[in-house]
mmCIF file with all atom_site columns, C-alpha atoms in Angstrom:
data_model
loop_
_atom_site.group_PDB
_atom_site.id
_atom_site.type_symbol
_atom_site.label_atom_id
_atom_site.label_alt_id
_atom_site.label_comp_id
_atom_site.label_asym_id
_atom_site.label_entity_id
_atom_site.label_seq_id
_atom_site.pdbx_PDB_ins_code
_atom_site.Cartn_x
_atom_site.Cartn_y
_atom_site.Cartn_z
_atom_site.occupancy
_atom_site.B_iso_or_equiv
_atom_site.pdbx_formal_charge
_atom_site.auth_seq_id
_atom_site.auth_comp_id
_atom_site.auth_asym_id
_atom_site.auth_atom_id
_atom_site.pdbx_PDB_model_num
ATOM 1   C CA . MET A 1 1   ? 29.351 -18.687 -3.654  1.00 45.00 ? 1   MET A CA 1
ATOM 2   C CA . SER A 1 2   ? 31.410 -16.216 -5.692  1.00 47.00 ? 2   SER A CA 1
ATOM 3   C CA . THR A 1 3   ? 34.773 -16.946 -7.284  1.00 50.00 ? 3   THR A CA 1
ATOM 4   C CA . PHE A 1 4   ? 37.269 -14.139 -7.775  1.00 48.00 ? 4   PHE A CA 1
ATOM 5   C CA . GLU A 1 5   ? 38.519 -13.501 -11.261 1.00 55.00 ? 5   GLU A CA 1
ATOM 6   C CA . LYS A 1 6   ? 42.127 -12.406 -11.661 1.00 58.00 ? 6   LYS A CA 1
ATOM 7   C CA . ILE A 1 7   ? 42.045 -8.634  -11.258 1.00 59.00 ? 7   ILE A CA 1
ATOM 8   C CA . GLU A 1 8   ? 44.452 -6.405  -13.127 1.00 64.00 ? 8   GLU A CA 1
ATOM 9   C CA . TYR A 1 9   ? 44.551 -2.858  -11.788 1.00 63.00 ? 9   TYR A CA 1
ATOM 10  C CA . LYS A 1 10  ? 43.380 -0.278  -14.308 1.00 72.00 ? 10  LYS A CA 1
ATOM 11  C CA . PRO A 1 11  ? 43.074 3.381   -13.316 1.00 72.00 ? 11  PRO A CA 1
ATOM 12  C CA . ARG A 1 12  ? 39.388 4.237   -12.827 1.00 81.00 ? 12  ARG A CA 1
ATOM 13  C CA . SER A 1 13  ? 37.800 6.881   -10.672 1.00 85.00 ? 13  SER A CA 1
ATOM 14  C CA . VAL A 1 14  ? 36.279 5.788   -7.371  1.00 85.00 ? 14  VAL A CA 1
ATOM 15  C CA . ARG A 1 15  ? 33.028 7.456   -8.432  1.00 87.00 ? 15  ARG A CA 1
ATOM 16  C CA . GLU A 1 16  ? 32.882 5.502   -11.715 1.00 91.00 ? 16  GLU A CA 1
ATOM 17  C CA . ILE A 1 17  ? 33.430 2.172   -9.950  1.00 91.00 ? 17  ILE A CA 1
ATOM 18  C CA . LEU A 1 18  ? 30.828 2.958   -7.286  1.00 92.00 ? 18  LEU A CA 1
ATOM 19  C CA . VAL A 1 19  ? 28.221 3.885   -9.925  1.00 93.00 ? 19  VAL A CA 1
ATOM 20  C CA . GLU A 1 20  ? 28.820 0.585   -11.744 1.00 94.00 ? 20  GLU A CA 1
ATOM 21  C CA . MET A 1 21  ? 28.513 -1.360  -8.470  1.00 94.00 ? 21  MET A CA 1
ATOM 22  C CA . LYS A 1 22  ? 25.227 0.399   -7.729  1.00 94.00 ? 22  LYS A CA 1
ATOM 23  C CA . ASP A 1 23  ? 23.810 -0.275  -11.208 1.00 95.00 ? 23  ASP A CA 1
ATOM 24  C CA . LEU A 1 24  ? 24.811 -3.944  -11.132 1.00 95.00 ? 24  LEU A CA 1
ATOM 25  C CA . SER A 1 25  ? 23.448 -4.568  -7.634  1.00 95.00 ? 25  SER A CA 1
ATOM 26  C CA . GLU A 1 26  ? 20.092 -3.020  -8.617  1.00 94.00 ? 26  GLU A CA 1
ATOM 27  C CA . LEU A 1 27  ? 19.915 -5.304  -11.651 1.00 95.00 ? 27  LEU A CA 1
ATOM 28  C CA . MET A 1 28  ? 20.856 -8.285  -9.482  1.00 95.00 ? 28  MET A CA 1
ATOM 29  C CA . ILE A 1 29  ? 17.890 -7.755  -7.158  1.00 93.00 ? 29  ILE A CA 1
ATOM 30  C CA . ASP A 1 30  ? 15.437 -7.743  -10.078 1.00 92.00 ? 30  ASP A CA 1
ATOM 31  C CA . LEU A 1 31  ? 17.023 -10.817 -11.655 1.00 94.00 ? 31  LEU A CA 1
ATOM 32  C CA . ALA A 1 32  ? 17.266 -12.741 -8.377  1.00 93.00 ? 32  ALA A CA 1
ATOM 33  C CA . TYR A 1 33  ? 13.593 -12.281 -7.497  1.00 88.00 ? 33  TYR A CA 1
ATOM 34  C CA . SER A 1 34  ? 12.497 -13.197 -11.022 1.00 89.00 ? 34  SER A CA 1
ATOM 35  C CA . ALA A 1 35  ? 14.761 -16.257 -10.997 1.00 90.00 ? 35  ALA A CA 1
ATOM 36  C CA . ALA A 1 36  ? 13.319 -17.457 -7.680  1.00 86.00 ? 36  ALA A CA 1
ATOM 37  C CA . LEU A 1 37  ? 9.680  -16.765 -8.484  1.00 83.00 ? 37  LEU A CA 1
ATOM 38  C CA . PHE A 1 38  ? 9.758  -18.350 -11.934 1.00 83.00 ? 38  PHE A CA 1
ATOM 39  C CA . ASN A 1 39  ? 12.393 -21.006 -11.178 1.00 86.00 ? 39  ASN A CA 1
ATOM 40  C CA . ASP A 1 40  ? 14.605 -19.652 -13.961 1.00 90.00 ? 40  ASP A CA 1
ATOM 41  C CA . LYS A 1 41  ? 18.115 -21.103 -13.724 1.00 93.00 ? 41  LYS A CA 1
ATOM 42  C CA . GLU A 1 42  ? 19.416 -18.960 -16.585 1.00 93.00 ? 42  GLU A CA 1
ATOM 43  C CA . LEU A 1 43  ? 18.583 -15.797 -14.635 1.00 94.00 ? 43  LEU A CA 1
ATOM 44  C CA . ALA A 1 44  ? 20.045 -17.315 -11.469 1.00 95.00 ? 44  ALA A CA 1
ATOM 45  C CA . ASP A 1 45  ? 23.312 -18.004 -13.330 1.00 95.00 ? 45  ASP A CA 1
ATOM 46  C CA . GLU A 1 46  ? 23.414 -14.373 -14.480 1.00 95.00 ? 46  GLU A CA 1
ATOM 47  C CA . VAL A 1 47  ? 23.030 -13.258 -10.854 1.00 96.00 ? 47  VAL A CA 1
ATOM 48  C CA . VAL A 1 48  ? 26.078 -15.339 -9.907  1.00 95.00 ? 48  VAL A CA 1
ATOM 49  C CA . ARG A 1 49  ? 28.077 -13.807 -12.775 1.00 94.00 ? 49  ARG A CA 1
ATOM 50  C CA . LEU A 1 50  ? 27.041 -10.356 -11.595 1.00 95.00 ? 50  LEU A CA 1
ATOM 51  C CA . GLU A 1 51  ? 28.039 -11.143 -8.018  1.00 94.00 ? 51  GLU A CA 1
ATOM 52  C CA . ASN A 1 52  ? 31.520 -12.065 -9.218  1.00 93.00 ? 52  ASN A CA 1
ATOM 53  C CA . ARG A 1 53  ? 31.705 -8.781  -11.113 1.00 92.00 ? 53  ARG A CA 1
ATOM 54  C CA . VAL A 1 54  ? 30.590 -6.732  -8.095  1.00 94.00 ? 54  VAL A CA 1
ATOM 55  C CA . ASP A 1 55  ? 33.130 -8.532  -5.883  1.00 92.00 ? 55  ASP A CA 1
ATOM 56  C CA . SER A 1 56  ? 35.868 -7.671  -8.393  1.00 91.00 ? 56  SER A CA 1
ATOM 57  C CA . LEU A 1 57  ? 34.716 -4.045  -8.528  1.00 92.00 ? 57  LEU A CA 1
ATOM 58  C CA . ALA A 1 58  ? 34.760 -3.825  -4.719  1.00 91.00 ? 58  ALA A CA 1
ATOM 59  C CA . TYR A 1 59  ? 38.370 -5.025  -4.750  1.00 89.00 ? 59  TYR A CA 1
ATOM 60  C CA . LEU A 1 60  ? 39.248 -2.578  -7.546  1.00 88.00 ? 60  LEU A CA 1
ATOM 61  C CA . LEU A 1 61  ? 37.578 0.247   -5.619  1.00 88.00 ? 61  LEU A CA 1
ATOM 62  C CA . ASP A 1 62  ? 39.735 -0.542  -2.573  1.00 85.00 ? 62  ASP A CA 1
ATOM 63  C CA . MET A 1 63  ? 42.857 -0.367  -4.745  1.00 83.00 ? 63  MET A CA 1
ATOM 64  C CA . SER A 1 64  ? 41.748 2.895   -6.363  1.00 81.00 ? 64  SER A CA 1
ATOM 65  C CA . ALA A 1 65  ? 41.007 4.421   -2.949  1.00 78.00 ? 65  ALA A CA 1
ATOM 66  C CA . MET A 1 66  ? 44.464 3.438   -1.678  1.00 78.00 ? 66  MET A CA 1
ATOM 67  C CA . VAL A 1 67  ? 46.106 5.078   -4.688  1.00 76.00 ? 67  VAL A CA 1
ATOM 68  C CA . ALA A 1 68  ? 44.012 8.237   -4.167  1.00 70.00 ? 68  ALA A CA 1
ATOM 69  C CA . VAL A 1 69  ? 44.839 8.641   -0.457  1.00 70.00 ? 69  VAL A CA 1
ATOM 70  C CA . ARG A 1 70  ? 47.714 11.026  0.141   1.00 74.00 ? 70  ARG A CA 1
ATOM 71  C CA . SER A 1 71  ? 46.810 12.394  3.557   1.00 75.00 ? 71  SER A CA 1
ATOM 72  C CA . ALA A 1 72  ? 44.618 11.818  6.623   1.00 76.00 ? 72  ALA A CA 1
ATOM 73  C CA . ASP A 1 73  ? 42.061 14.233  5.164   1.00 73.00 ? 73  ASP A CA 1
ATOM 74  C CA . ASP A 1 74  ? 41.913 12.188  1.950   1.00 68.00 ? 74  ASP A CA 1
ATOM 75  C CA . ALA A 1 75  ? 41.358 9.015   3.978   1.00 72.00 ? 75  ALA A CA 1
ATOM 76  C CA . GLU A 1 76  ? 38.596 10.628  6.025   1.00 75.00 ? 76  GLU A CA 1
ATOM 77  C CA . SER A 1 77  ? 36.797 11.855  2.902   1.00 71.00 ? 77  SER A CA 1
ATOM 78  C CA . LEU A 1 78  ? 36.750 8.297   1.489   1.00 77.00 ? 78  LEU A CA 1
ATOM 79  C CA . VAL A 1 79  ? 35.268 6.652   4.590   1.00 82.00 ? 79  VAL A CA 1
ATOM 80  C CA . GLY A 1 80  ? 31.707 7.295   3.358   1.00 81.00 ? 80  GLY A CA 1
ATOM 81  C CA . VAL A 1 81  ? 32.553 5.783   -0.037  1.00 84.00 ? 81  VAL A CA 1
ATOM 82  C CA . ALA A 1 82  ? 33.920 2.654   1.643   1.00 85.00 ? 82  ALA A CA 1
ATOM 83  C CA . VAL A 1 83  ? 30.736 2.263   3.714   1.00 89.00 ? 83  VAL A CA 1
ATOM 84  C CA . VAL A 1 84  ? 28.484 2.615   0.657   1.00 90.00 ? 84  VAL A CA 1
ATOM 85  C CA . ALA A 1 85  ? 30.651 0.188   -1.341  1.00 90.00 ? 85  ALA A CA 1
ATOM 86  C CA . SER A 1 86  ? 30.521 -2.366  1.471   1.00 91.00 ? 86  SER A CA 1
ATOM 87  C CA . ALA A 1 87  ? 26.725 -2.060  1.729   1.00 92.00 ? 87  ALA A CA 1
ATOM 88  C CA . THR A 1 88  ? 26.385 -2.427  -2.052  1.00 93.00 ? 88  THR A CA 1
ATOM 89  C CA . ASP A 1 89  ? 28.555 -5.540  -1.966  1.00 92.00 ? 89  ASP A CA 1
ATOM 90  C CA . LYS A 1 90  ? 26.307 -6.996  0.757   1.00 94.00 ? 90  LYS A CA 1
ATOM 91  C CA . ILE A 1 91  ? 23.239 -6.315  -1.402  1.00 94.00 ? 91  ILE A CA 1
ATOM 92  C CA . SER A 1 92  ? 24.844 -8.281  -4.236  1.00 94.00 ? 92  SER A CA 1
ATOM 93  C CA . ASP A 1 93  ? 25.641 -11.142 -1.837  1.00 94.00 ? 93  ASP A CA 1
ATOM 94  C CA . THR A 1 94  ? 22.002 -11.201 -0.707  1.00 94.00 ? 94  THR A CA 1
ATOM 95  C CA . ALA A 1 95  ? 20.781 -11.290 -4.309  1.00 94.00 ? 95  ALA A CA 1
ATOM 96  C CA . ALA A 1 96  ? 23.090 -14.266 -4.930  1.00 94.00 ? 96  ALA A CA 1
ATOM 97  C CA . ASP A 1 97  ? 21.590 -15.992 -1.868  1.00 94.00 ? 97  ASP A CA 1
ATOM 98  C CA . ILE A 1 98  ? 18.137 -15.565 -3.435  1.00 91.00 ? 98  ILE A CA 1
ATOM 99  C CA . ALA A 1 99  ? 19.416 -17.004 -6.734  1.00 93.00 ? 99  ALA A CA 1
ATOM 100 C CA . ALA A 1 100 ? 20.772 -19.975 -4.788  1.00 92.00 ? 100 ALA A CA 1
ATOM 101 C CA . ILE A 1 101 ? 17.177 -20.968 -4.030  1.00 89.00 ? 101 ILE A CA 1
ATOM 102 C CA . VAL A 1 102 ? 16.894 -21.849 -7.713  1.00 90.00 ? 102 VAL A CA 1
ATOM 103 C CA . LEU A 1 103 ? 20.379 -23.253 -8.296  1.00 92.00 ? 103 LEU A CA 1
ATOM 104 C CA . ARG A 1 104 ? 20.130 -25.559 -5.262  1.00 91.00 ? 104 ARG A CA 1
ATOM 105 C CA . ASP A 1 105 ? 16.545 -26.591 -6.075  1.00 85.00 ? 105 ASP A CA 1
ATOM 106 C CA . ILE A 1 106 ? 15.282 -25.328 -2.706  1.00 82.00 ? 106 ILE A CA 1
ATOM 107 C CA . GLY A 1 107 ? 12.154 -23.929 -4.322  1.00 72.00 ? 107 GLY A CA 1
ATOM 108 C CA . VAL A 1 108 ? 9.667  -21.165 -3.534  1.00 71.00 ? 108 VAL A CA 1
ATOM 109 C CA . HIS A 1 109 ? 6.353  -21.886 -1.817  1.00 70.00 ? 109 HIS A CA 1
ATOM 110 C CA . PRO A 1 110 ? 3.600  -22.509 -4.432  1.00 74.00 ? 110 PRO A CA 1
ATOM 111 C CA . ILE A 1 111 ? 1.403  -19.764 -2.966  1.00 70.00 ? 111 ILE A CA 1
ATOM 112 C CA . VAL A 1 112 ? 4.087  -17.134 -3.640  1.00 64.00 ? 112 VAL A CA 1
ATOM 113 C CA . ARG A 1 113 ? 4.609  -18.409 -7.180  1.00 66.00 ? 113 ARG A CA 1
ATOM 114 C CA . GLU A 1 114 ? 0.855  -18.466 -7.831  1.00 69.00 ? 114 GLU A CA 1
ATOM 115 C CA . VAL A 1 115 ? 0.575  -14.780 -6.882  1.00 62.00 ? 115 VAL A CA 1
ATOM 116 C CA . PHE A 1 116 ? 3.437  -13.755 -9.160  1.00 62.00 ? 116 PHE A CA 1
ATOM 117 C CA . GLU A 1 117 ? 2.233  -15.878 -12.091 1.00 63.00 ? 117 GLU A CA 1
ATOM 118 C CA . LYS A 1 118 ? -0.323 -13.082 -12.603 1.00 62.00 ? 118 LYS A CA 1
ATOM 119 C CA . VAL A 1 119 ? 2.403  -10.481 -13.119 1.00 61.00 ? 119 VAL A CA 1
ATOM 120 C CA . GLU A 1 120 ? 2.294  -9.373  -16.765 1.00 62.00 ? 120 GLU A CA 1
ATOM 121 C CA . GLU A 1 121 ? 5.924  -8.246  -17.056 1.00 75.00 ? 121 GLU A CA 1
ATOM 122 C CA . ARG A 1 122 ? 8.765  -10.685 -16.545 1.00 83.00 ? 122 ARG A CA 1
ATOM 123 C CA . LEU A 1 123 ? 12.534 -10.814 -16.946 1.00 91.00 ? 123 LEU A CA 1
ATOM 124 C CA . CYS A 1 124 ? 14.489 -13.331 -18.961 1.00 92.00 ? 124 CYS A CA 1
ATOM 125 C CA . CYS A 1 125 ? 17.941 -13.905 -20.444 1.00 94.00 ? 125 CYS A CA 1
ATOM 126 C CA . ILE A 1 126 ? 18.169 -14.441 -24.217 1.00 95.00 ? 126 ILE A CA 1
ATOM 127 C CA . LYS A 1 127 ? 21.347 -15.473 -26.076 1.00 95.00 ? 127 LYS A CA 1
ATOM 128 C CA . VAL A 1 128 ? 21.954 -14.028 -29.553 1.00 97.00 ? 128 VAL A CA 1
ATOM 129 C CA . GLU A 1 129 ? 23.145 -16.549 -32.149 1.00 96.00 ? 129 GLU A CA 1
ATOM 130 C CA . SER A 1 130 ? 25.269 -15.709 -35.218 1.00 93.00 ? 130 SER A CA 1
ATOM 131 C CA . LYS A 1 131 ? 22.381 -16.434 -37.647 1.00 94.00 ? 131 LYS A CA 1
ATOM 132 C CA . SER A 1 132 ? 20.048 -13.995 -35.862 1.00 96.00 ? 132 SER A CA 1
ATOM 133 C CA . ILE A 1 133 ? 18.709 -10.960 -37.721 1.00 94.00 ? 133 ILE A CA 1
ATOM 134 C CA . LEU A 1 134 ? 19.426 -8.974  -34.539 1.00 96.00 ? 134 LEU A CA 1
ATOM 135 C CA . VAL A 1 135 ? 23.210 -9.126  -35.079 1.00 96.00 ? 135 VAL A CA 1
ATOM 136 C CA . ASN A 1 136 ? 24.736 -5.754  -36.005 1.00 96.00 ? 136 ASN A CA 1
ATOM 137 C CA . LYS A 1 137 ? 21.407 -3.976  -35.495 1.00 95.00 ? 137 LYS A CA 1
ATOM 138 C CA . ARG A 1 138 ? 21.110 -0.869  -33.312 1.00 96.00 ? 138 ARG A CA 1
ATOM 139 C CA . LEU A 1 139 ? 18.441 -0.922  -30.621 1.00 96.00 ? 139 LEU A CA 1
ATOM 140 C CA . SER A 1 140 ? 16.895 2.200   -32.149 1.00 95.00 ? 140 SER A CA 1
ATOM 141 C CA . GLU A 1 141 ? 16.473 0.329   -35.463 1.00 94.00 ? 141 GLU A CA 1
ATOM 142 C CA . LEU A 1 142 ? 14.714 -2.611  -33.847 1.00 94.00 ? 142 LEU A CA 1
ATOM 143 C CA . GLU A 1 143 ? 12.134 -0.620  -31.832 1.00 92.00 ? 143 GLU A CA 1
ATOM 144 C CA . LEU A 1 144 ? 11.482 -3.720  -29.736 1.00 93.00 ? 144 LEU A CA 1
ATOM 145 C CA . GLU A 1 145 ? 9.359  -2.006  -27.113 1.00 92.00 ? 145 GLU A CA 1
ATOM 146 C CA . ALA A 1 146 ? 7.010  -0.470  -29.675 1.00 91.00 ? 146 ALA A CA 1
ATOM 147 C CA . LYS A 1 147 ? 6.784  -3.556  -31.909 1.00 92.00 ? 147 LYS A CA 1
ATOM 148 C CA . ILE A 1 148 ? 6.698  -6.535  -29.537 1.00 93.00 ? 148 ILE A CA 1
ATOM 149 C CA . GLY A 1 149 ? 6.481  -4.980  -26.075 1.00 92.00 ? 149 GLY A CA 1
ATOM 150 C CA . VAL A 1 150 ? 9.900  -5.921  -24.710 1.00 94.00 ? 150 VAL A CA 1
ATOM 151 C CA . ASP A 1 151 ? 12.745 -3.779  -23.429 1.00 94.00 ? 151 ASP A CA 1
ATOM 152 C CA . ILE A 1 152 ? 16.435 -4.737  -23.272 1.00 96.00 ? 152 ILE A CA 1
ATOM 153 C CA . ILE A 1 153 ? 17.549 -3.528  -19.834 1.00 95.00 ? 153 ILE A CA 1
ATOM 154 C CA . ALA A 1 154 ? 21.081 -4.952  -19.954 1.00 96.00 ? 154 ALA A CA 1
ATOM 155 C CA . ILE A 1 155 ? 23.520 -6.721  -22.261 1.00 97.00 ? 155 ILE A CA 1
ATOM 156 C CA . ARG A 1 156 ? 26.268 -9.094  -21.146 1.00 95.00 ? 156 ARG A CA 1
ATOM 157 C CA . ARG A 1 157 ? 29.120 -9.223  -23.630 1.00 94.00 ? 157 ARG A CA 1
ATOM 158 C CA . GLU A 1 158 ? 31.555 -11.885 -22.409 1.00 88.00 ? 158 GLU A CA 1
ATOM 159 C CA . ASN A 1 159 ? 32.443 -10.584 -18.916 1.00 84.00 ? 159 ASN A CA 1
ATOM 160 C CA . GLU A 1 160 ? 31.388 -6.988  -19.497 1.00 90.00 ? 160 GLU A CA 1
ATOM 161 C CA . TRP A 1 161 ? 27.950 -5.580  -18.696 1.00 93.00 ? 161 TRP A CA 1
ATOM 162 C CA . ILE A 1 162 ? 26.091 -2.777  -20.450 1.00 95.00 ? 162 ILE A CA 1
ATOM 163 C CA . ILE A 1 163 ? 23.343 -1.543  -18.125 1.00 94.00 ? 163 ILE A CA 1
ATOM 164 C CA . ASN A 1 164 ? 20.427 0.417   -19.609 1.00 93.00 ? 164 ASN A CA 1
ATOM 165 C CA . PRO A 1 165 ? 21.957 0.327   -23.119 1.00 96.00 ? 165 PRO A CA 1
ATOM 166 C CA . LYS A 1 166 ? 21.583 3.478   -25.211 1.00 95.00 ? 166 LYS A CA 1
ATOM 167 C CA . PRO A 1 167 ? 19.496 3.505   -28.426 1.00 95.00 ? 167 PRO A CA 1
ATOM 168 C CA . ASP A 1 168 ? 22.660 3.522   -30.568 1.00 96.00 ? 168 ASP A CA 1
ATOM 169 C CA . GLU A 1 169 ? 24.034 0.354   -28.894 1.00 97.00 ? 169 GLU A CA 1
ATOM 170 C CA . THR A 1 170 ? 24.581 -2.411  -31.473 1.00 97.00 ? 170 THR A CA 1
ATOM 171 C CA . ILE A 1 171 ? 23.726 -6.036  -30.721 1.00 97.00 ? 171 ILE A CA 1
ATOM 172 C CA . GLU A 1 172 ? 26.589 -8.451  -31.350 1.00 97.00 ? 172 GLU A CA 1
ATOM 173 C CA . ASP A 1 173 ? 26.815 -12.190 -31.937 1.00 95.00 ? 173 ASP A CA 1
ATOM 174 C CA . GLU A 1 174 ? 26.976 -14.102 -28.609 1.00 96.00 ? 174 GLU A CA 1
ATOM 175 C CA . ASP A 1 175 ? 25.476 -11.211 -26.608 1.00 97.00 ? 175 ASP A CA 1
ATOM 176 C CA . SER A 1 176 ? 23.248 -12.233 -23.701 1.00 96.00 ? 176 SER A CA 1
ATOM 177 C CA . LEU A 1 177 ? 20.251 -9.905  -23.502 1.00 96.00 ? 177 LEU A CA 1
ATOM 178 C CA . ILE A 1 178 ? 18.480 -9.260  -20.214 1.00 96.00 ? 178 ILE A CA 1
ATOM 179 C CA . VAL A 1 179 ? 14.938 -8.448  -21.270 1.00 95.00 ? 179 VAL A CA 1
ATOM 180 C CA . ARG A 1 180 ? 11.825 -7.129  -19.518 1.00 93.00 ? 180 ARG A CA 1
ATOM 181 C CA . GLY A 1 181 ? 8.371  -7.522  -21.038 1.00 91.00 ? 181 GLY A CA 1
ATOM 182 C CA . ALA A 1 182 ? 5.296  -9.651  -21.656 1.00 86.00 ? 182 ALA A CA 1
ATOM 183 C CA . PRO A 1 183 ? 5.804  -13.419 -22.135 1.00 85.00 ? 183 PRO A CA 1
ATOM 184 C CA . GLY A 1 184 ? 4.524  -13.352 -25.737 1.00 88.00 ? 184 GLY A CA 1
ATOM 185 C CA . GLY A 1 185 ? 6.991  -10.683 -26.779 1.00 91.00 ? 185 GLY A CA 1
ATOM 186 C CA . MET A 1 186 ? 9.818  -12.520 -25.060 1.00 91.00 ? 186 MET A CA 1
ATOM 187 C CA . MET A 1 187 ? 9.034  -15.712 -26.983 1.00 92.00 ? 187 MET A CA 1
ATOM 188 C CA . GLU A 1 188 ? 9.133  -13.749 -30.249 1.00 93.00 ? 188 GLU A CA 1
ATOM 189 C CA . LEU A 1 189 ? 12.435 -12.102 -29.332 1.00 95.00 ? 189 LEU A CA 1
ATOM 190 C CA . LYS A 1 190 ? 13.864 -15.502 -28.371 1.00 94.00 ? 190 LYS A CA 1
ATOM 191 C CA . GLY A 1 191 ? 12.989 -16.807 -31.841 1.00 95.00 ? 191 GLY A CA 1
ATOM 192 C CA . LEU A 1 192 ? 14.619 -13.769 -33.450 1.00 95.00 ? 192 LEU A CA 1
ATOM 193 C CA . ALA A 1 193 ? 17.741 -14.163 -31.299 1.00 96.00 ? 193 ALA A CA 1
ATOM 194 C CA . GLU A 1 194 ? 18.066 -17.877 -32.064 1.00 94.00 ? 194 GLU A CA 1
ATOM 195 C CA . GLY A 1 195 ? 17.533 -17.316 -35.783 1.00 91.00 ? 195 GLY A CA 1
ATOM 196 C CA . SER A 1 196 ? 14.391 -19.473 -36.039 1.00 90.00 ? 196 SER A CA 1
ATOM 197 C CA . VAL A 1 197 ? 12.305 -16.338 -36.688 1.00 86.00 ? 197 VAL A CA 1
ATOM 198 C CA . LYS A 1 198 ? 13.508 -14.070 -39.505 1.00 82.00 ? 198 LYS A CA 1
ATOM 199 C CA . LYS A 1 199 ? 11.080 -11.180 -39.216 1.00 82.00 ? 199 LYS A CA 1
ATOM 200 C CA . MET A 1 200 ? 9.278  -9.286  -36.466 1.00 78.00 ? 200 MET A CA 1
ATOM 201 C CA . GLU A 1 201 ? 5.517  -9.574  -36.523 1.00 69.00 ? 201 GLU A CA 1
ATOM 202 C CA . GLY A 1 202 ? 4.936  -6.242  -34.764 1.00 56.00 ? 202 GLY A CA 1
#
């Protein structure tokens, strides 16, 4: 299902790559289940993008480990890292399989969807347009959670991902926001992101 992007080797620590793989795979699980339960193709597409990123990171981790190995002891110490990285990659593949339920129109049994329709918090993906009042605003300025009950848990900026963005992170034009919250707040944020709403009600 995944397609490899061209990977250019850039020196990064094995630990740093592994942490990013872990963060992305955790996000993928949340997005994949939400995509399947609410038949959300936008979320399913984000899962596929994330799978491609995790696959690229796994390849980069292998290269970084090879560069780091200078002796048999070095190789032995990295065995555990390789096992964890492989398991994390498999988690991302499984999340993509769940997203495929949506993308291939396989569907989830109505009983399962009926149960989860009662869940108050949901996830969605919201694209920021150039005319949005959100552009160039810091998350701390917006106070989205306090005002409209939504939380930005990740930002995709082209092919880069910002997981659990810090309060001083600034929203940019064309950002894709992964948001958790109540449906009403999400609809308001969508209007703000598209530019059709110019002011927060909260």
